[in-house]
């Protein structure tokens, strides 16, 4: 669907798209999809009457608001290519330099809109926040953007649809604990983003929202963080590696193909 503008529908702002001779208008509260038949020699802009409601859009639960960047969607899992050099593109890729100054070309930035994974992420944040309220020394629970390198497009697709799986830990080592590894530095993740032989040598890396919470220094013996901790790190001051131990502690927000 190609966006063609915004308008008012029943007093609510709406997002309008045009596809195949039909005009679709989405309420920005993700509640209703309206359908408008083409008329006046297939000129959709000459139509003014919304004729019927055809399907309900996916709506977030009251305690888990979708990110503002998300587009309305009918399925519980969708992905959208971000327009190159848009504000969203620049925000995600600012400072993205996995090859340490040797230059890269990002071919695609894909926004992942996975309702089930995002709801699980929100609930995990609430569980961690409950512990913080009972522990005056605990760090606040706010998501931070970290990167995760992955292999082929098939592996990347599995993560985008099903999330991270703690059962697969140890594939690339467990130096700081047996969990899922992230880093604020793309160049660290790049060594785990092996070129996809079936995809013209493209590499794949996720930009994720991660609930680091209370972190301590990790080691290879750890199967879970110690009591009162949520994650482990390579060093407690300005860590470059973060290890999580719960599948829903990280949400794969964007997939970067380069």
XYZ file of N, CA and C in Angstrom:
774
model
N 0.835 -1.191 0.000
C 0.000 0.000 0.000
C 0.873 1.245 0.000
N 0.539 2.206 -0.851
C 1.325 3.431 -0.966
C 0.613 4.573 -0.248
N 1.278 5.252 0.669
C 0.628 6.346 1.382
C 0.330 7.506 0.451
N -0.878 8.063 0.587
C -1.237 9.217 -0.238
C -1.670 10.403 0.601
N -1.675 10.295 1.926
C -1.994 11.467 2.722
C -2.739 11.130 3.990
N -3.107 12.178 4.735
C -3.874 12.021 5.961
C -5.160 12.817 5.848
N -6.177 12.373 6.593
C -7.447 13.083 6.582
C -8.151 12.851 7.906
N -9.320 13.464 8.088
C -10.108 13.255 9.288
C -11.216 12.245 8.997
N -11.384 11.282 9.893
C -12.470 10.307 9.779
C -13.179 10.264 11.121
N -14.409 10.725 11.156
C -15.159 10.702 12.401
C -14.470 11.460 13.520
N -13.764 12.521 13.168
C -13.088 13.317 14.164
C -11.714 12.808 14.556
N -11.298 11.677 13.978
C -9.996 11.105 14.315
C -9.055 11.237 13.131
N -7.800 11.542 13.412
C -6.808 11.598 12.341
C -6.679 10.223 11.712
N -6.438 10.177 10.400
C -6.367 8.897 9.704
C -5.209 8.898 8.728
N -4.727 7.709 8.434
C -3.639 7.499 7.472
C -4.234 6.829 6.244
N -4.063 7.436 5.063
C -4.731 6.977 3.860
C -3.736 6.381 2.872
N -4.092 5.256 2.278
C -3.256 4.627 1.277
C -4.088 4.237 0.075
N -3.428 4.087 -1.077
C -4.114 3.751 -2.317
C -3.451 2.536 -2.935
N -4.235 1.530 -3.263
C -3.667 0.309 -3.806
C -4.696 -0.372 -4.697
N -4.332 -0.633 -5.936
C -5.175 -1.402 -6.839
C -6.546 -0.804 -7.076
N -6.634 0.520 -7.160
C -7.914 1.147 -7.430
C -8.793 1.295 -6.202
N -8.270 1.033 -5.022
C -9.042 1.148 -3.801
C -8.317 2.052 -2.823
N -9.084 2.781 -2.066
C -8.528 3.716 -1.094
C -8.772 3.162 0.302
N -7.720 2.990 1.086
C -7.829 2.476 2.434
C -7.485 3.582 3.411
N -8.265 3.708 4.451
C -7.998 4.713 5.470
C -7.895 4.034 6.824
N -6.764 4.242 7.519
C -6.529 3.628 8.809
C -6.688 4.681 9.896
N -7.453 4.364 10.915
C -7.479 5.215 12.095
C -6.127 5.123 12.786
N -5.587 6.247 13.209
C -4.263 6.237 13.826
C -4.253 5.585 15.202
N -5.430 5.318 15.781
C -5.440 4.602 17.055
C -5.428 3.101 16.839
N -5.151 2.656 15.605
C -5.023 1.240 15.255
C -6.325 0.470 15.472
N -7.464 1.157 15.464
C -8.682 0.453 15.824
C -9.487 -0.034 14.633
N -9.564 0.736 13.548
C -10.486 0.366 12.472
C -9.885 0.638 11.106
N -10.114 -0.291 10.195
C -9.735 -0.113 8.802
C -11.003 0.143 7.995
N -11.055 1.258 7.296
C -12.204 1.584 6.463
C -11.857 1.346 4.999
N -12.879 1.017 4.219
C -12.707 0.715 2.800
C -13.558 1.677 1.983
N -12.981 2.218 0.930
C -13.708 3.178 0.109
C -13.650 2.745 -1.353
N -14.787 2.526 -1.958
C -14.832 2.097 -3.347
C -14.389 3.222 -4.274
N -13.611 2.899 -5.329
C -13.262 3.933 -6.303
C -14.498 4.372 -7.090
N -14.516 5.609 -7.500
C -15.644 6.111 -8.284
C -15.150 7.264 -9.146
N -16.044 7.856 -9.895
C -15.708 9.007 -10.729
C -14.520 8.676 -11.630
N -14.699 7.670 -12.505
C -13.648 7.260 -13.447
C -12.376 6.814 -12.725
N -12.576 6.051 -11.638
C -11.457 5.487 -10.876
C -10.561 6.552 -10.236
N -11.119 7.718 -10.006
C -10.368 8.758 -9.317
C -10.687 8.677 -7.821
N -9.799 8.090 -7.015
C -10.133 7.896 -5.599
C -10.264 9.197 -4.841
N -9.644 10.248 -5.325
C -9.695 11.513 -4.620
C -11.047 12.207 -4.775
N -11.870 11.732 -5.727
C -13.187 12.309 -5.902
C -14.217 11.652 -4.990
N -13.831 10.560 -4.314
C -14.753 9.861 -3.417
C -14.754 10.540 -2.059
N -15.886 10.677 -1.477
C -15.963 11.325 -0.177
C -16.683 10.481 0.865
N -17.338 9.385 0.459
C -18.160 8.614 1.381
C -17.498 7.296 1.741
N -17.259 7.082 3.008
C -16.761 5.790 3.462
C -17.925 4.812 3.438
N -17.756 3.693 2.736
C -18.894 2.819 2.465
C -19.081 1.702 3.470
N -17.971 1.115 4.022
C -18.166 0.030 4.966
C -16.863 -0.264 5.702
N -16.984 -0.866 6.835
C -15.830 -1.357 7.569
C -15.588 -2.789 7.133
N -14.305 -3.128 6.780
C -14.086 -4.488 6.299
C -13.301 -5.344 7.285
N -12.511 -4.773 8.158
C -11.721 -5.607 9.054
C -11.155 -4.765 10.177
N -10.947 -5.396 11.321
C -10.361 -4.705 12.461
C -8.846 -4.719 12.368
N -8.205 -3.587 12.631
C -6.755 -3.539 12.722
C -6.305 -4.110 14.060
N -5.053 -4.542 14.101
C -4.487 -5.024 15.352
C -4.339 -3.849 16.309
N -4.847 -3.990 17.528
C -4.771 -2.924 18.519
C -3.917 -3.382 19.697
N -3.139 -2.477 20.288
C -2.312 -2.860 21.434
C -3.156 -3.002 22.687
N -2.765 -3.872 23.628
C -3.436 -3.883 24.922
C -3.201 -2.563 25.626
N -4.071 -2.217 26.534
C -4.016 -0.891 27.153
C -2.693 -0.626 27.861
N -2.035 -1.686 28.373
C -0.803 -1.480 29.125
C 0.444 -1.575 28.259
N 0.287 -1.671 26.944
C 1.447 -1.847 26.066
C 1.233 -1.068 24.772
N 1.570 0.214 24.775
C 1.383 1.045 23.593
C 2.424 0.713 22.541
N 1.998 0.592 21.298
C 2.932 0.332 20.212
C 3.858 1.541 20.013
N 5.067 1.312 19.494
C 5.965 2.435 19.180
C 5.317 3.391 18.176
N 5.623 4.659 18.290
C 5.047 5.663 17.397
C 5.438 5.434 15.945
N 6.567 4.790 15.718
C 7.028 4.562 14.345
C 6.223 3.478 13.624
N 5.452 2.680 14.358
C 4.728 1.567 13.729
C 3.611 2.060 12.827
N 3.466 1.392 11.694
C 2.344 1.644 10.791
C 1.184 0.735 11.190
N -0.059 1.135 10.898
C -1.191 0.243 11.161
C -1.018 -1.079 10.419
N -1.468 -2.167 11.026
C -1.297 -3.470 10.412
C -2.478 -4.368 10.735
N -2.749 -5.322 9.837
C -3.833 -6.272 10.034
C -3.341 -7.565 10.655
N -2.108 -7.952 10.344
C -1.538 -9.191 10.875
C -0.783 -8.899 12.166
N -0.574 -9.932 12.958
C 0.170 -9.759 14.211
C 1.673 -9.701 13.964
N 2.098 -10.067 12.762
C 3.508 -9.910 12.389
C 3.582 -9.297 11.000
N 4.282 -8.173 10.900
C 4.513 -7.513 9.620
C 5.897 -6.884 9.671
N 6.472 -6.656 8.502
C 7.701 -5.858 8.480
C 7.614 -4.848 7.353
N 8.281 -3.725 7.550
C 8.202 -2.601 6.630
C 9.597 -2.079 6.349
N 9.907 -1.862 5.080
C 11.200 -1.264 4.740
C 11.161 0.230 5.038
N 12.164 0.683 5.745
C 12.269 2.098 6.095
C 12.864 2.850 4.910
N 12.294 3.992 4.598
C 12.767 4.792 3.465
C 14.211 5.242 3.709
N 15.103 5.010 2.738
C 16.497 5.439 2.904
C 16.609 6.937 3.191
N 17.461 7.261 4.164
C 17.789 8.641 4.519
C 16.613 9.406 5.112
N 15.548 8.686 5.503
C 14.472 9.319 6.258
C 14.949 9.565 7.687
N 14.166 10.286 8.469
C 14.548 10.541 9.859
C 14.697 9.227 10.620
N 13.798 8.296 10.361
C 13.865 7.001 11.045
C 15.130 6.250 10.648
N 15.435 6.237 9.366
C 16.657 5.595 8.854
C 17.899 6.189 9.527
N 17.975 7.516 9.531
C 19.146 8.194 10.090
C 19.267 7.962 11.590
N 18.138 7.891 12.288
C 18.163 7.679 13.725
C 18.726 6.306 14.079
N 18.300 5.272 13.347
C 18.749 3.910 13.640
C 20.201 3.706 13.229
N 20.591 4.284 12.103
C 21.902 3.996 11.526
C 22.960 5.042 11.841
N 22.622 6.004 12.668
C 23.608 7.010 13.055
C 24.782 6.324 13.755
N 25.974 6.485 13.210
C 27.157 5.872 13.789
C 27.316 4.394 13.493
N 26.472 3.845 12.608
C 26.572 2.415 12.277
C 27.798 2.191 11.396
N 28.829 1.590 11.981
C 30.099 1.417 11.282
C 30.705 0.063 11.657
N 30.084 -1.031 11.211
C 30.558 -2.359 11.631
C 31.919 -2.742 11.065
N 32.379 -2.041 10.027
C 33.656 -2.382 9.405
C 34.775 -1.427 9.812
N 34.558 -0.694 10.900
C 35.590 0.175 11.486
C 36.210 1.130 10.471
N 35.366 1.925 9.823
C 35.853 2.962 8.935
C 36.139 2.535 7.515
N 35.978 1.251 7.205
C 36.242 0.789 5.835
C 35.062 1.025 4.909
N 33.993 1.553 5.447
C 32.852 1.905 4.622
C 31.925 0.736 4.367
N 30.641 0.973 4.473
C 29.637 -0.043 4.165
C 28.497 0.609 3.403
N 27.693 -0.208 2.778
C 26.468 0.264 2.136
C 25.310 -0.547 2.686
N 24.436 0.127 3.417
C 23.244 -0.540 3.939
C 22.236 -0.653 2.807
N 21.874 -1.887 2.467
C 20.942 -2.079 1.355
C 19.493 -1.985 1.804
N 19.210 -2.432 3.042
C 17.829 -2.362 3.533
C 17.820 -2.202 5.046
N 16.860 -1.420 5.522
C 16.566 -1.318 6.942
C 15.102 -1.702 7.107
N 14.855 -2.765 7.838
C 13.504 -3.311 7.946
C 12.991 -3.140 9.367
N 11.865 -2.446 9.499
C 11.218 -2.303 10.801
C 10.362 -3.543 11.060
N 10.562 -4.156 12.215
C 9.840 -5.373 12.573
C 8.672 -5.004 13.476
N 7.477 -5.344 13.048
C 6.271 -5.077 13.829
C 5.654 -6.423 14.212
N 6.146 -6.977 15.295
C 5.708 -8.272 15.778
C 4.951 -8.064 17.083
N 3.630 -8.126 16.999
C 2.784 -7.793 18.138
C 3.022 -8.734 19.310
N 3.087 -10.037 19.054
C 3.265 -10.999 20.141
C 4.588 -10.775 20.870
N 5.670 -10.603 20.105
C 6.973 -10.381 20.729
C 7.003 -9.075 21.507
N 6.354 -8.040 20.959
C 6.393 -6.748 21.642
C 5.578 -6.784 22.928
N 4.445 -7.474 22.915
C 3.655 -7.609 24.135
C 4.448 -8.368 25.205
N 5.124 -9.452 24.803
C 5.953 -10.207 25.748
C 7.068 -9.320 26.319
N 7.648 -8.482 25.467
C 8.695 -7.550 25.884
C 8.150 -6.567 26.925
N 6.951 -6.042 26.680
C 6.329 -5.100 27.623
C 6.065 -5.763 28.965
N 5.561 -7.001 28.937
C 5.263 -7.704 30.182
C 6.545 -8.017 30.957
N 7.619 -8.360 30.221
C 8.900 -8.608 30.883
C 9.410 -7.335 31.564
N 9.238 -6.213 30.903
C 9.646 -4.942 31.512
C 8.878 -4.694 32.801
N 7.576 -4.972 32.807
C 6.768 -4.765 34.013
C 7.211 -5.694 35.144
N 7.547 -6.946 34.807
C 8.027 -7.863 35.832
C 9.326 -7.351 36.448
N 10.225 -6.854 35.604
C 11.493 -6.329 36.114
C 11.270 -5.059 36.927
N 10.313 -4.235 36.522
C 10.034 -3.010 37.264
C 9.475 -3.299 38.644
N 8.705 -4.373 38.774
C 8.171 -4.728 40.095
C 9.297 -5.037 41.075
N 10.343 -5.714 40.588
C 11.476 -6.010 41.456
C 12.223 -4.726 41.835
N 12.334 -3.809 40.870
C 13.023 -2.545 41.139
C 12.320 -1.773 42.253
N 10.999 -1.783 42.248
C 10.257 -1.046 43.270
C 10.508 -1.603 44.672
N 10.873 -2.881 44.735
C 11.127 -3.493 46.037
C 12.607 -3.486 46.409
N 13.458 -2.943 45.539
C 14.901 -2.913 45.776
C 15.414 -1.510 45.502
N 15.703 -0.773 46.562
C 16.112 0.630 46.426
C 17.425 0.785 45.689
N 18.241 -0.276 45.631
C 19.549 -0.183 44.976
C 19.530 -0.631 43.521
N 18.392 -1.071 43.045
C 18.310 -1.596 41.683
C 18.344 -0.475 40.651
N 18.936 -0.766 39.493
C 18.974 0.198 38.397
C 17.598 0.306 37.761
N 17.215 1.469 37.234
C 15.918 1.590 36.567
C 15.846 0.695 35.342
N 14.646 0.250 35.036
C 14.451 -0.653 33.904
C 13.944 0.151 32.711
N 14.856 0.542 31.845
C 14.508 1.253 30.620
C 15.221 0.572 29.460
N 14.538 0.336 28.351
C 15.188 -0.326 27.219
C 16.286 0.535 26.617
N 17.342 -0.122 26.178
C 18.427 0.556 25.473
C 18.621 -0.135 24.132
N 19.096 0.610 23.149
C 19.302 0.027 21.813
C 20.691 -0.604 21.747
N 20.704 -1.896 21.495
C 21.939 -2.649 21.336
C 21.841 -3.468 20.060
N 22.983 -3.954 19.574
C 23.023 -4.681 18.307
C 23.292 -6.166 18.543
N 22.866 -6.968 17.574
C 23.070 -8.419 17.631
C 23.321 -8.910 16.212
N 24.526 -9.427 15.957
C 24.852 -9.961 14.640
C 24.308 -11.370 14.471
N 23.865 -11.690 13.265
C 23.311 -13.018 13.012
C 23.777 -13.522 11.656
N 23.380 -14.737 11.310
C 23.881 -15.370 10.103
C 23.040 -15.094 8.881
N 22.505 -16.130 8.282
C 21.803 -16.017 7.006
C 20.481 -15.277 7.151
N 19.900 -14.954 5.998
C 18.592 -14.307 5.997
C 17.547 -15.207 6.642
N 17.718 -16.522 6.502
C 16.774 -17.457 7.117
C 16.812 -17.402 8.628
N 18.011 -17.326 9.194
C 18.154 -17.201 10.647
C 17.562 -15.871 11.112
N 17.855 -14.804 10.369
C 17.327 -13.487 10.721
C 15.805 -13.484 10.700
N 15.210 -14.142 9.707
C 13.758 -14.213 9.610
C 13.166 -14.956 10.797
N 13.829 -16.038 11.230
C 13.342 -16.811 12.375
C 13.345 -15.966 13.644
N 14.396 -15.154 13.839
C 14.459 -14.285 15.016
C 13.380 -13.217 14.941
N 13.181 -12.631 13.764
C 12.177 -11.586 13.610
C 10.775 -12.107 13.924
N 10.510 -13.352 13.584
C 9.170 -13.913 13.784
C 8.982 -14.537 15.161
N 10.041 -15.205 15.671
C 9.890 -15.971 16.910
C 10.693 -15.423 18.072
N 11.546 -14.435 17.837
C 12.328 -13.843 18.896
C 13.609 -14.615 19.183
N 14.335 -14.150 20.180
C 15.582 -14.802 20.588
C 15.262 -16.038 21.427
N 16.092 -17.059 21.289
C 15.836 -18.341 21.941
C 17.039 -18.700 22.813
N 16.851 -18.636 24.132
C 17.945 -18.887 25.056
C 18.464 -20.315 24.934
N 17.662 -21.211 24.384
C 18.096 -22.603 24.238
C 19.242 -22.747 23.243
N 19.436 -21.739 22.412
C 20.498 -21.794 21.406
C 21.788 -21.129 21.883
N 21.855 -20.781 23.150
C 23.048 -20.091 23.645
C 24.263 -20.999 23.537
N 25.421 -20.394 23.396
C 26.668 -21.135 23.338
C 27.180 -21.406 21.945
N 26.410 -21.048 20.916
C 26.846 -21.285 19.541
C 28.150 -20.554 19.255
N 28.274 -19.332 19.780
C 29.486 -18.540 19.553
C 30.265 -18.308 20.844
N 30.078 -19.160 21.829
C 30.829 -19.028 23.066
C 29.981 -18.534 24.225
N 30.520 -18.713 25.435
C 29.802 -18.320 26.652
C 30.751 -17.630 27.637
N 31.607 -16.774 27.132
C 32.642 -16.158 27.962
C 32.051 -15.399 29.140
N 30.923 -14.703 28.915
C 30.321 -13.898 29.980
C 28.976 -14.454 30.430
N 28.743 -15.732 30.169
C 27.511 -16.383 30.591
C 26.802 -17.035 29.422
N 25.949 -17.992 29.751
C 25.217 -18.737 28.720
C 23.878 -18.059 28.467
N 23.904 -17.052 27.587
C 22.699 -16.293 27.280
C 22.765 -15.734 25.874
N 21.981 -14.712 25.604
C 21.964 -14.044 24.304
C 22.810 -12.785 24.390
N 23.709 -12.614 23.411
C 24.722 -11.556 23.479
C 24.334 -10.344 22.629
N 24.596 -9.171 23.190
C 24.337 -7.898 22.513
C 25.510 -6.960 22.774
N 25.592 -5.918 21.944
C 26.636 -4.921 22.136
C 26.163 -3.571 21.615
N 26.628 -2.474 22.240
C 26.344 -1.153 21.681
C 27.220 -0.842 20.471
N 28.224 -1.701 20.213
C 29.190 -1.461 19.130
C 28.924 -2.404 17.957
N 28.449 -1.889 16.817
C 28.214 -2.758 15.654
C 29.458 -3.523 15.211
N 30.653 -2.941 15.404
C 31.863 -3.624 14.946
C 32.109 -4.918 15.717
N 31.654 -4.984 16.980
C 31.766 -6.226 17.738
C 30.794 -7.263 17.183
N 29.576 -6.845 16.900
C 28.552 -7.768 16.383
C 28.861 -8.221 14.961
N 29.629 -7.422 14.231
C 29.903 -7.729 12.826
C 30.598 -9.080 12.659
N 31.434 -9.452 13.630
C 32.146 -10.725 13.504
C 31.220 -11.925 13.613
N 30.000 -11.711 14.112
C 29.019 -12.793 14.214
C 27.964 -12.715 13.120
N 28.051 -11.664 12.293
C 27.116 -11.495 11.173
C 27.773 -12.071 9.923
N 27.818 -13.382 9.851
C 28.509 -14.041 8.741
C 27.817 -13.757 7.417
N 28.574 -13.499 6.339
C 27.974 -13.237 5.028
C 27.084 -14.401 4.580
N 25.958 -14.049 4.019
C 24.986 -15.036 3.561
C 25.360 -15.490 2.159
N 25.832 -16.726 2.032
C 26.250 -17.227 0.722
C 25.103 -17.271 -0.270
N 23.892 -17.509 0.246
C 22.724 -17.569 -0.642
C 22.165 -16.181 -0.933
N 22.708 -15.159 -0.275
C 22.176 -13.809 -0.433
C 23.200 -12.827 -0.925
N 24.045 -13.237 -1.875
C 25.041 -12.351 -2.489
C 25.995 -11.762 -1.458
N 26.286 -12.537 -0.408
C 27.251 -12.089 0.582
C 26.758 -11.023 1.540
N 25.449 -10.788 1.571
C 24.904 -9.782 2.484
C 25.061 -10.233 3.936
N 25.236 -9.264 4.818
C 25.292 -9.531 6.249
C 24.040 -8.976 6.914
N 23.729 -9.532 8.090
C 22.502 -9.148 8.778
C 22.788 -8.872 10.247
N 22.236 -7.768 10.734
C 22.410 -7.386 12.128
C 21.109 -6.771 12.626
N 20.741 -7.119 13.838
C 19.541 -6.545 14.443
C 19.906 -5.348 15.306
N 19.082 -4.314 15.237
C 19.086 -3.238 16.219
C 17.928 -3.548 17.154
N 18.226 -3.748 18.428
C 17.233 -4.275 19.371
C 16.982 -3.303 20.515
N 15.805 -3.426 21.109
C 15.523 -2.813 22.392
C 15.788 -3.870 23.452
N 16.680 -3.580 24.387
C 17.108 -4.581 25.367
C 16.882 -4.045 26.779
N 16.321 -4.894 27.637
C 16.116 -4.567 29.045
C 17.322 -5.083 29.828
N 18.299 -4.223 29.998
C 19.527 -4.631 30.683
C 19.288 -4.753 32.181
N 18.586 -3.779 32.767
C 18.299 -3.812 34.190
C 19.558 -3.769 35.034
N 19.569 -4.544 36.118
C 20.712 -4.611 37.022
C 21.700 -5.632 36.464
N 22.937 -5.199 36.194
C 23.925 -6.072 35.552
C 25.144 -6.269 36.441
N 25.745 -7.445 36.320
C 26.986 -7.728 37.047
C 27.988 -8.358 36.079
N 29.233 -8.426 36.491
C 30.272 -9.037 35.659
C 29.953 -10.521 35.478
N 30.017 -10.977 34.229
C 29.690 -12.361 33.936
C 30.916 -13.237 33.759
N 30.701 -14.557 33.782
C 31.760 -15.503 33.458
C 31.120 -16.737 32.830
N 31.946 -17.598 32.260
C 31.435 -18.707 31.468
C 30.672 -19.749 32.276
N 30.760 -19.709 33.592
C 30.046 -20.689 34.418
C 28.578 -20.338 34.619
N 28.183 -19.123 34.270
C 26.842 -18.637 34.598
C 25.789 -19.157 33.629
N 24.768 -19.794 34.180
C 23.601 -20.219 33.411
C 22.456 -19.224 33.562
N 22.567 -18.396 34.573
C 21.598 -17.334 34.845
C 22.304 -16.278 35.676
N 21.771 -15.057 35.724
C 22.425 -14.043 36.556
C 22.197 -14.342 38.035
N 23.051 -13.837 38.912
C 22.860 -14.036 40.351
C 21.549 -13.391 40.818
N 21.062 -13.776 41.994
C 19.850 -13.140 42.531
C 19.973 -11.617 42.559
N 18.862 -10.960 42.238
C 18.756 -9.489 42.189
C 19.409 -8.880 40.961
N 19.917 -9.702 40.040
C 20.484 -9.185 38.794
C 19.671 -9.694 37.603
N 19.711 -8.917 36.516
C 18.929 -9.249 35.313
C 19.794 -9.689 34.150
N 21.065 -9.290 34.144
C 21.937 -9.573 33.006
C 23.385 -9.558 33.475
N 24.277 -10.019 32.607
C 25.706 -9.969 32.901
C 26.408 -9.191 31.797
N 27.600 -8.687 32.108
C 28.345 -7.835 31.177
C 29.827 -8.188 31.226
N 30.565 -7.649 30.252
C 32.010 -7.886 30.236
C 32.729 -7.036 31.278
N 32.140 -5.871 31.589
C 32.686 -4.989 32.622
C 31.551 -4.105 33.101
N 31.587 -3.733 34.352
C 30.460 -2.999 34.920
C 30.457 -1.523 34.537
N 31.609 -0.972 34.184
C 31.685 0.414 33.730
C 31.714 0.454 32.202
N 30.749 1.118 31.601
C 30.659 1.247 30.134
C 30.825 -0.105 29.444
N 29.951 -1.063 29.722
C 30.095 -2.402 29.135
C 29.955 -2.382 27.616
N 30.716 -3.240 26.972
C 30.640 -3.395 25.523
C 29.942 -4.695 25.123
N 29.708 -5.565 26.079
C 28.976 -6.807 25.835
C 27.943 -6.979 26.946
N 26.707 -7.251 26.542
C 25.598 -7.481 27.472
C 25.009 -8.849 27.177
N 24.774 -9.635 28.223
C 24.199 -10.970 28.074
C 22.860 -11.011 28.808
N 21.803 -11.399 28.101
C 20.486 -11.549 28.728
C 20.153 -13.029 28.849
N 19.232 -13.339 29.784
C 18.939 -14.734 30.094
C 17.452 -15.062 29.979
N 16.695 -14.155 29.443
C 15.252 -14.379 29.266
C 14.896 -14.040 27.828
N 14.129 -14.909 27.193
C 13.795 -14.701 25.776
C 13.161 -13.345 25.509
N 12.381 -12.850 26.459
C 11.613 -11.624 26.225
C 12.307 -10.371 26.748
N 13.580 -10.513 27.096
C 14.337 -9.365 27.586
C 14.800 -8.464 26.448
N 14.662 -8.924 25.215
C 15.089 -8.134 24.053
C 14.040 -8.244 22.953
N 13.813 -7.133 22.287
C 12.879 -7.094 21.159
C 13.657 -6.732 19.898
N 13.623 -7.578 18.844
C 14.320 -7.251 17.590
C 13.566 -6.155 16.839
N 14.018 -4.930 17.004
C 13.280 -3.757 16.512
C 13.484 -3.526 15.020
N 14.729 -3.649 14.556
C 15.050 -3.439 13.143
C 16.032 -4.516 12.681
N 15.928 -4.880 11.422
C 16.924 -5.751 10.789
C 17.679 -4.923 9.770
N 18.997 -4.902 9.913
C 19.862 -4.143 9.016
C 20.526 -5.128 8.048
N 20.354 -4.907 6.777
C 21.000 -5.734 5.756
C 22.063 -4.877 5.085
N 23.313 -5.369 5.075
C 24.415 -4.552 4.526
C 25.449 -5.413 3.829
